[in-house]
Tab-separated table of C-alpha atoms in Angstrom:
chain	number	residue	atom	x	y	z
A	1	UNK	CA	-84.930	-52.547	-38.900
A	2	UNK	CA	-81.803	-50.457	-39.066
A	3	UNK	CA	-78.597	-52.436	-39.006
A	4	UNK	CA	-75.218	-51.585	-40.421
A	5	UNK	CA	-71.489	-51.915	-39.943
A	6	UNK	CA	-71.482	-50.247	-36.514
A	7	UNK	CA	-73.793	-52.931	-35.170
A	8	UNK	CA	-71.920	-55.919	-36.597
A	9	UNK	CA	-68.304	-55.255	-35.635
A	10	UNK	CA	-65.962	-58.048	-36.520
A	11	UNK	CA	-68.508	-60.032	-38.503
A	12	UNK	CA	-65.843	-61.575	-40.714
A	13	UNK	CA	-63.490	-62.581	-37.920
A	14	UNK	CA	-65.715	-64.969	-35.995
A	15	UNK	CA	-67.752	-67.225	-38.226
A	16	UNK	CA	-66.914	-70.441	-36.384
A	17	UNK	CA	-68.935	-70.009	-33.207
A	18	UNK	CA	-72.252	-68.408	-32.334
A	19	UNK	CA	-71.948	-65.365	-30.015
A	20	UNK	CA	-74.409	-65.009	-27.176
A	21	UNK	CA	-77.585	-63.115	-27.970
A	22	UNK	CA	-78.465	-65.005	-31.129
A	23	UNK	CA	-82.059	-66.249	-31.338
A	24	UNK	CA	-81.091	-69.034	-33.754
A	25	UNK	CA	-78.232	-71.463	-33.607
A	26	UNK	CA	-75.933	-72.836	-36.268
A	27	UNK	CA	-77.928	-75.198	-38.464
A	28	UNK	CA	-81.298	-73.445	-38.287
A	29	UNK	CA	-82.989	-73.467	-41.681
A	30	UNK	CA	-84.929	-70.645	-43.315
A	31	UNK	CA	-86.375	-71.736	-46.627
A	32	UNK	CA	-83.414	-72.829	-48.753
A	33	UNK	CA	-80.833	-71.361	-46.402
A	34	UNK	CA	-78.978	-72.769	-43.382
A	35	UNK	CA	-77.509	-70.552	-40.660
A	36	UNK	CA	-73.730	-70.784	-40.224
A	37	UNK	CA	-72.900	-67.681	-38.170
A	38	UNK	CA	-74.501	-64.897	-36.162
A	39	UNK	CA	-73.398	-61.521	-37.495
A	40	UNK	CA	-75.208	-58.966	-35.375
A	41	UNK	CA	-78.353	-57.537	-33.878
A	42	UNK	CA	-80.373	-54.388	-34.546
A	43	UNK	CA	-83.380	-52.814	-32.889
A	44	UNK	CA	-85.969	-55.230	-34.295
A	45	UNK	CA	-83.973	-58.007	-35.878
A	46	UNK	CA	-80.836	-60.025	-36.305
A	47	UNK	CA	-78.450	-60.800	-39.163
A	48	UNK	CA	-76.848	-64.155	-39.884
A	49	UNK	CA	-74.488	-65.637	-42.413
A	50	UNK	CA	-76.224	-68.449	-44.261
A	51	UNK	CA	-75.462	-70.929	-47.019
A	52	UNK	CA	-77.826	-72.361	-49.606
A	53	UNK	CA	-78.642	-75.943	-48.597
A	54	UNK	CA	-78.211	-77.243	-52.153
A	55	UNK	CA	-75.806	-74.855	-53.875
A	56	UNK	CA	-73.559	-73.963	-50.949
A	57	UNK	CA	-73.501	-70.261	-51.862
A	58	UNK	CA	-73.229	-67.751	-49.027
A	59	UNK	CA	-75.650	-64.929	-48.258
A	60	UNK	CA	-76.871	-62.651	-45.473
A	61	UNK	CA	-80.118	-63.395	-43.652
A	62	UNK	CA	-82.097	-60.673	-41.872
A	63	UNK	CA	-84.700	-61.947	-39.426
A	64	UNK	CA	-87.401	-59.823	-37.823
A	65	UNK	CA	-87.404	-61.134	-34.261
A	66	UNK	CA	-89.548	-58.374	-32.731
A	67	UNK	CA	-92.651	-58.713	-34.837
A	68	UNK	CA	-94.501	-55.450	-34.257
A	69	UNK	CA	-96.900	-54.105	-36.912
A	70	UNK	CA	-94.816	-51.064	-37.862
A	71	UNK	CA	-91.554	-53.024	-37.871
A	72	UNK	CA	-93.129	-55.784	-39.963
A	73	UNK	CA	-94.454	-53.243	-42.453
A	74	UNK	CA	-91.004	-51.694	-42.865
A	75	UNK	CA	-89.375	-55.114	-43.155
A	76	UNK	CA	-91.790	-56.229	-45.868
A	77	UNK	CA	-91.319	-52.936	-47.674
A	78	UNK	CA	-87.542	-53.347	-47.646
A	79	UNK	CA	-87.845	-56.875	-49.051
A	80	UNK	CA	-90.211	-55.751	-51.807
A	81	UNK	CA	-88.015	-52.808	-52.761
A	82	UNK	CA	-84.865	-54.924	-52.879
A	83	UNK	CA	-86.627	-57.451	-55.092
A	84	UNK	CA	-87.438	-54.640	-57.538
A	85	UNK	CA	-84.073	-52.871	-57.529
A	86	UNK	CA	-81.750	-54.441	-60.092
A	87	UNK	CA	-78.933	-51.912	-59.792
A	88	UNK	CA	-75.512	-53.026	-58.520
A	89	UNK	CA	-75.741	-50.079	-56.127
A	90	UNK	CA	-77.940	-52.166	-53.812
A	91	UNK	CA	-77.609	-55.637	-52.252
A	92	UNK	CA	-78.823	-58.421	-54.512
A	93	UNK	CA	-82.151	-59.899	-53.357
A	94	UNK	CA	-82.447	-63.692	-53.032
A	95	UNK	CA	-85.492	-64.702	-51.000
A	96	UNK	CA	-88.236	-63.545	-48.664
A	97	UNK	CA	-90.440	-65.746	-46.511
A	98	UNK	CA	-91.517	-66.877	-43.068
A	99	UNK	CA	-89.948	-69.677	-41.015
A	100	UNK	CA	-89.272	-70.507	-37.377
A	101	UNK	CA	-91.989	-68.039	-36.382
A	102	UNK	CA	-90.241	-65.074	-38.067
A	103	UNK	CA	-90.292	-63.280	-41.386
A	104	UNK	CA	-86.898	-63.255	-43.057
A	105	UNK	CA	-85.028	-61.699	-45.941
A	106	UNK	CA	-82.048	-63.247	-47.714
A	107	UNK	CA	-79.705	-61.026	-49.698
A	108	UNK	CA	-76.158	-60.721	-50.927
A	109	UNK	CA	-73.433	-61.072	-48.303
A	110	UNK	CA	-71.354	-57.887	-48.339
A	111	UNK	CA	-68.432	-56.688	-46.261
A	112	UNK	CA	-67.867	-53.695	-44.004
A	113	UNK	CA	-65.116	-51.274	-44.935
A	114	UNK	CA	-63.600	-47.893	-44.218
A	115	UNK	CA	-64.551	-44.652	-45.897
A	116	UNK	CA	-62.123	-43.457	-48.601
A	117	UNK	CA	-60.040	-40.383	-47.864
A	118	UNK	CA	-58.187	-39.225	-50.989
A	119	UNK	CA	-59.815	-36.652	-53.281
A	120	UNK	CA	-60.243	-38.947	-56.283
A	121	UNK	CA	-61.271	-41.888	-54.128
A	122	UNK	CA	-63.904	-39.792	-52.368
A	123	UNK	CA	-65.276	-38.579	-55.707
A	124	UNK	CA	-65.562	-42.141	-56.999
A	125	UNK	CA	-67.181	-43.286	-53.765
A	126	UNK	CA	-69.729	-40.470	-53.647
A	127	UNK	CA	-70.594	-40.889	-57.318
A	128	UNK	CA	-71.488	-44.525	-56.703
A	129	UNK	CA	-73.502	-43.802	-53.569
A	130	UNK	CA	-75.247	-40.905	-55.284
A	131	UNK	CA	-76.262	-43.212	-58.132
A	132	UNK	CA	-78.058	-45.381	-55.593
A	133	UNK	CA	-79.730	-42.433	-53.875
A	134	UNK	CA	-80.775	-40.928	-57.215
A	135	UNK	CA	-82.390	-44.226	-58.203
A	136	UNK	CA	-84.508	-44.094	-55.043
A	137	UNK	CA	-85.433	-40.466	-55.693
A	138	UNK	CA	-86.572	-41.269	-59.226
A	139	UNK	CA	-88.943	-43.772	-57.643
A	140	UNK	CA	-90.274	-41.051	-55.350
A	141	UNK	CA	-88.497	-42.522	-52.323
A	142	UNK	CA	-86.054	-41.029	-49.823
A	143	UNK	CA	-83.617	-43.214	-47.884
A	144	UNK	CA	-83.640	-41.255	-44.589
A	145	UNK	CA	-80.646	-43.050	-43.078
A	146	UNK	CA	-77.570	-42.533	-45.270
A	147	UNK	CA	-74.484	-43.072	-43.103
A	148	UNK	CA	-71.197	-45.057	-43.192
A	149	UNK	CA	-72.622	-48.023	-41.292
A	150	UNK	CA	-75.293	-48.459	-43.968
A	151	UNK	CA	-72.714	-48.644	-46.738
A	152	UNK	CA	-71.189	-52.068	-47.306
A	153	UNK	CA	-68.705	-53.236	-49.913
A	154	UNK	CA	-68.792	-55.733	-52.751
A	155	UNK	CA	-65.218	-56.979	-53.016
A	156	UNK	CA	-63.768	-57.955	-56.388
A	157	UNK	CA	-61.458	-60.866	-57.069
A	158	UNK	CA	-58.408	-58.624	-57.250
A	159	UNK	CA	-58.433	-58.109	-53.478
A	160	UNK	CA	-54.970	-58.528	-51.913
A	161	UNK	CA	-53.506	-57.941	-48.421
A	162	UNK	CA	-51.662	-54.902	-49.787
A	163	UNK	CA	-54.841	-53.499	-51.334
A	164	UNK	CA	-57.770	-54.860	-49.264
A	165	UNK	CA	-60.391	-52.807	-51.110
A	166	UNK	CA	-59.116	-53.028	-54.674
A	167	UNK	CA	-62.072	-53.331	-57.026
A	168	UNK	CA	-64.405	-52.823	-54.078
A	169	UNK	CA	-67.770	-51.288	-54.904
A	170	UNK	CA	-69.766	-49.435	-52.228
A	171	UNK	CA	-73.346	-50.618	-51.864
A	172	UNK	CA	-76.147	-48.697	-50.167
A	173	UNK	CA	-77.772	-51.094	-47.731
A	174	UNK	CA	-80.526	-51.044	-45.117
A	175	UNK	CA	-83.665	-49.752	-46.793
A	176	UNK	CA	-85.756	-50.200	-43.668
A	177	UNK	CA	-86.434	-46.489	-43.230
A	178	UNK	CA	-87.194	-45.555	-46.841
A	179	UNK	CA	-90.269	-43.384	-47.296
A	180	UNK	CA	-92.407	-42.231	-50.211
A	181	UNK	CA	-92.520	-38.539	-50.994
A	182	UNK	CA	-94.591	-36.579	-53.494
A	183	UNK	CA	-92.410	-35.114	-56.238
A	184	UNK	CA	-93.040	-32.177	-58.518
A	185	UNK	CA	-92.243	-31.989	-62.215
A	186	UNK	CA	-88.721	-30.763	-61.520
A	187	UNK	CA	-87.946	-33.566	-59.102
A	188	UNK	CA	-88.237	-31.613	-55.867
A	189	UNK	CA	-89.947	-33.297	-52.959
A	190	UNK	CA	-92.701	-32.040	-50.747
A	191	UNK	CA	-92.432	-32.733	-47.045
A	192	UNK	CA	-93.059	-36.218	-45.773
A	193	UNK	CA	-94.481	-35.926	-42.286
A	194	UNK	CA	-93.869	-38.613	-39.679
A	195	UNK	CA	-94.491	-38.645	-35.948
A	196	UNK	CA	-91.316	-37.400	-34.296
A	197	UNK	CA	-87.789	-37.414	-35.651
A	198	UNK	CA	-86.315	-40.416	-37.414
A	199	UNK	CA	-82.850	-41.194	-38.692
A	200	UNK	CA	-79.350	-40.988	-37.221
A	201	UNK	CA	-78.150	-37.970	-35.207
A	202	UNK	CA	-75.273	-36.251	-36.959
A	203	UNK	CA	-76.454	-37.367	-40.391
A	204	UNK	CA	-80.187	-36.700	-40.360
A	205	UNK	CA	-81.126	-33.173	-41.419
A	206	UNK	CA	-82.491	-30.839	-38.708
A	207	UNK	CA	-86.033	-30.920	-40.095
A	208	UNK	CA	-85.902	-34.709	-40.231
A	209	UNK	CA	-84.554	-35.219	-36.728
A	210	UNK	CA	-86.662	-32.544	-35.064
A	211	UNK	CA	-89.971	-32.745	-36.925
A	212	UNK	CA	-89.850	-35.980	-38.909
A	213	UNK	CA	-89.918	-34.116	-42.249
A	214	UNK	CA	-88.156	-36.080	-44.988
A	215	UNK	CA	-87.442	-34.936	-48.530
A	216	UNK	CA	-84.794	-35.142	-51.243
A	217	UNK	CA	-83.112	-32.248	-49.437
A	218	UNK	CA	-82.762	-34.311	-46.258
A	219	UNK	CA	-80.934	-37.061	-48.157
A	220	UNK	CA	-78.685	-34.360	-49.691
A	221	UNK	CA	-77.843	-33.256	-46.151
A	222	UNK	CA	-76.765	-36.790	-45.243
A	223	UNK	CA	-74.623	-37.010	-48.394
A	224	UNK	CA	-72.913	-33.764	-47.438
A	225	UNK	CA	-72.139	-35.091	-43.961
A	226	UNK	CA	-70.868	-38.310	-45.533
A	227	UNK	CA	-68.477	-36.298	-47.722
A	228	UNK	CA	-67.246	-34.412	-44.670
A	229	UNK	CA	-66.651	-37.680	-42.777
A	230	UNK	CA	-64.543	-38.994	-45.639
A	231	UNK	CA	-62.105	-36.168	-44.945
A	232	UNK	CA	-62.260	-36.629	-41.193
A	233	UNK	CA	-64.149	-33.372	-40.735
A	234	UNK	CA	-61.344	-31.385	-42.396
A	235	UNK	CA	-62.234	-31.248	-46.096
A	236	UNK	CA	-59.893	-29.674	-48.676
A	237	UNK	CA	-60.631	-26.076	-49.595
A	238	UNK	CA	-62.289	-27.118	-52.864
A	239	UNK	CA	-64.834	-29.140	-50.897
A	240	UNK	CA	-65.696	-26.708	-48.115
A	241	UNK	CA	-68.381	-24.695	-49.912
A	242	UNK	CA	-69.922	-27.849	-51.378
A	243	UNK	CA	-70.282	-29.470	-47.979
A	244	UNK	CA	-71.486	-26.263	-46.351
A	245	UNK	CA	-74.253	-25.869	-48.912
A	246	UNK	CA	-75.261	-29.541	-48.816
A	247	UNK	CA	-75.551	-29.458	-45.015
A	248	UNK	CA	-77.273	-26.090	-44.673
A	249	UNK	CA	-79.844	-26.023	-41.879
A	250	UNK	CA	-82.304	-24.546	-44.393
A	251	UNK	CA	-83.513	-27.191	-46.908
A	252	UNK	CA	-84.102	-24.701	-49.748
A	253	UNK	CA	-80.467	-23.594	-49.588
A	254	UNK	CA	-79.142	-27.107	-50.204
A	255	UNK	CA	-78.589	-28.681	-53.599
A	256	UNK	CA	-82.041	-29.597	-54.803
A	257	UNK	CA	-81.074	-32.870	-56.488
A	258	UNK	CA	-78.355	-35.495	-56.387
A	259	UNK	CA	-77.271	-34.453	-59.897
A	260	UNK	CA	-76.796	-30.861	-58.745
A	261	UNK	CA	-74.710	-32.079	-55.809
A	262	UNK	CA	-72.573	-34.229	-58.117
A	263	UNK	CA	-72.119	-31.408	-60.623
A	264	UNK	CA	-70.752	-29.223	-57.853
A	265	UNK	CA	-68.281	-31.955	-56.955
A	266	UNK	CA	-67.178	-32.332	-60.578
A	267	UNK	CA	-66.598	-28.571	-60.794
A	268	UNK	CA	-64.876	-28.324	-57.386
A	269	UNK	CA	-61.524	-27.284	-58.884
A	270	UNK	CA	-62.915	-24.980	-61.563
A	271	UNK	CA	-62.198	-21.871	-59.499
A	272	UNK	CA	-58.477	-22.687	-59.606
A	273	UNK	CA	-58.487	-22.955	-63.412
A	274	UNK	CA	-60.442	-19.711	-63.769
A	275	UNK	CA	-58.170	-17.997	-61.276
A	276	UNK	CA	-55.045	-18.995	-63.218
A	277	UNK	CA	-56.599	-17.835	-66.489
A	278	UNK	CA	-57.374	-14.429	-64.983
A	279	UNK	CA	-53.843	-14.101	-63.664
């Protein structure tokens, strides 16, 4: 199930009533959690805001409403992976089970937010997202669907109307399309063949969208597009070559690891320093 910010517009503005299209109404119970609001719908499932029946804490509930074998396998895989990932770069896992005729997953309730745009803000943002992607790669897994709508925000207590995202931490969500890849000793991935393309047009690498081939390089491509989107498609001069290399149509010409991509970002202004020294 692939569901992100684009599919749940306005989720924080209408928690009082249940929009049409929800399979479950306010009050439905899944394990220790009670539904309080319908947040949105994806291809195979739905997302709700829930509260713990005893503790009153809020969370997000994902329910697989179209229970097909492949969708169920991906859903179970996402739940298992989230339960294993302890990094703050991913949503916190709370519960997995089956109720009301559906399998469900309960995790941390996060908020949608806009991409950063300033140079330093973009660097901070990408560093945090890259930490999450690198953690998957170390496990021999590629995400395959890195895009703004799959990045949610953990908001700190210092949030104010004047600074709505102060202390906000980006979190890489929606692990429904993750896939194992075979890695070599230097961390490079071999191709992961699937039937047909998979991912999101505009973010998925050409080999991924056209032939279903996923690798570390395809996630690097998505990160490069993400960087470009932060600048509205008009990146500063220091970023142009970085983005061009990351999004090359030829996988071998891209950065071959997240660390290499990040190192290029850290050194983005080095040419200016060297140029001044030469002058």
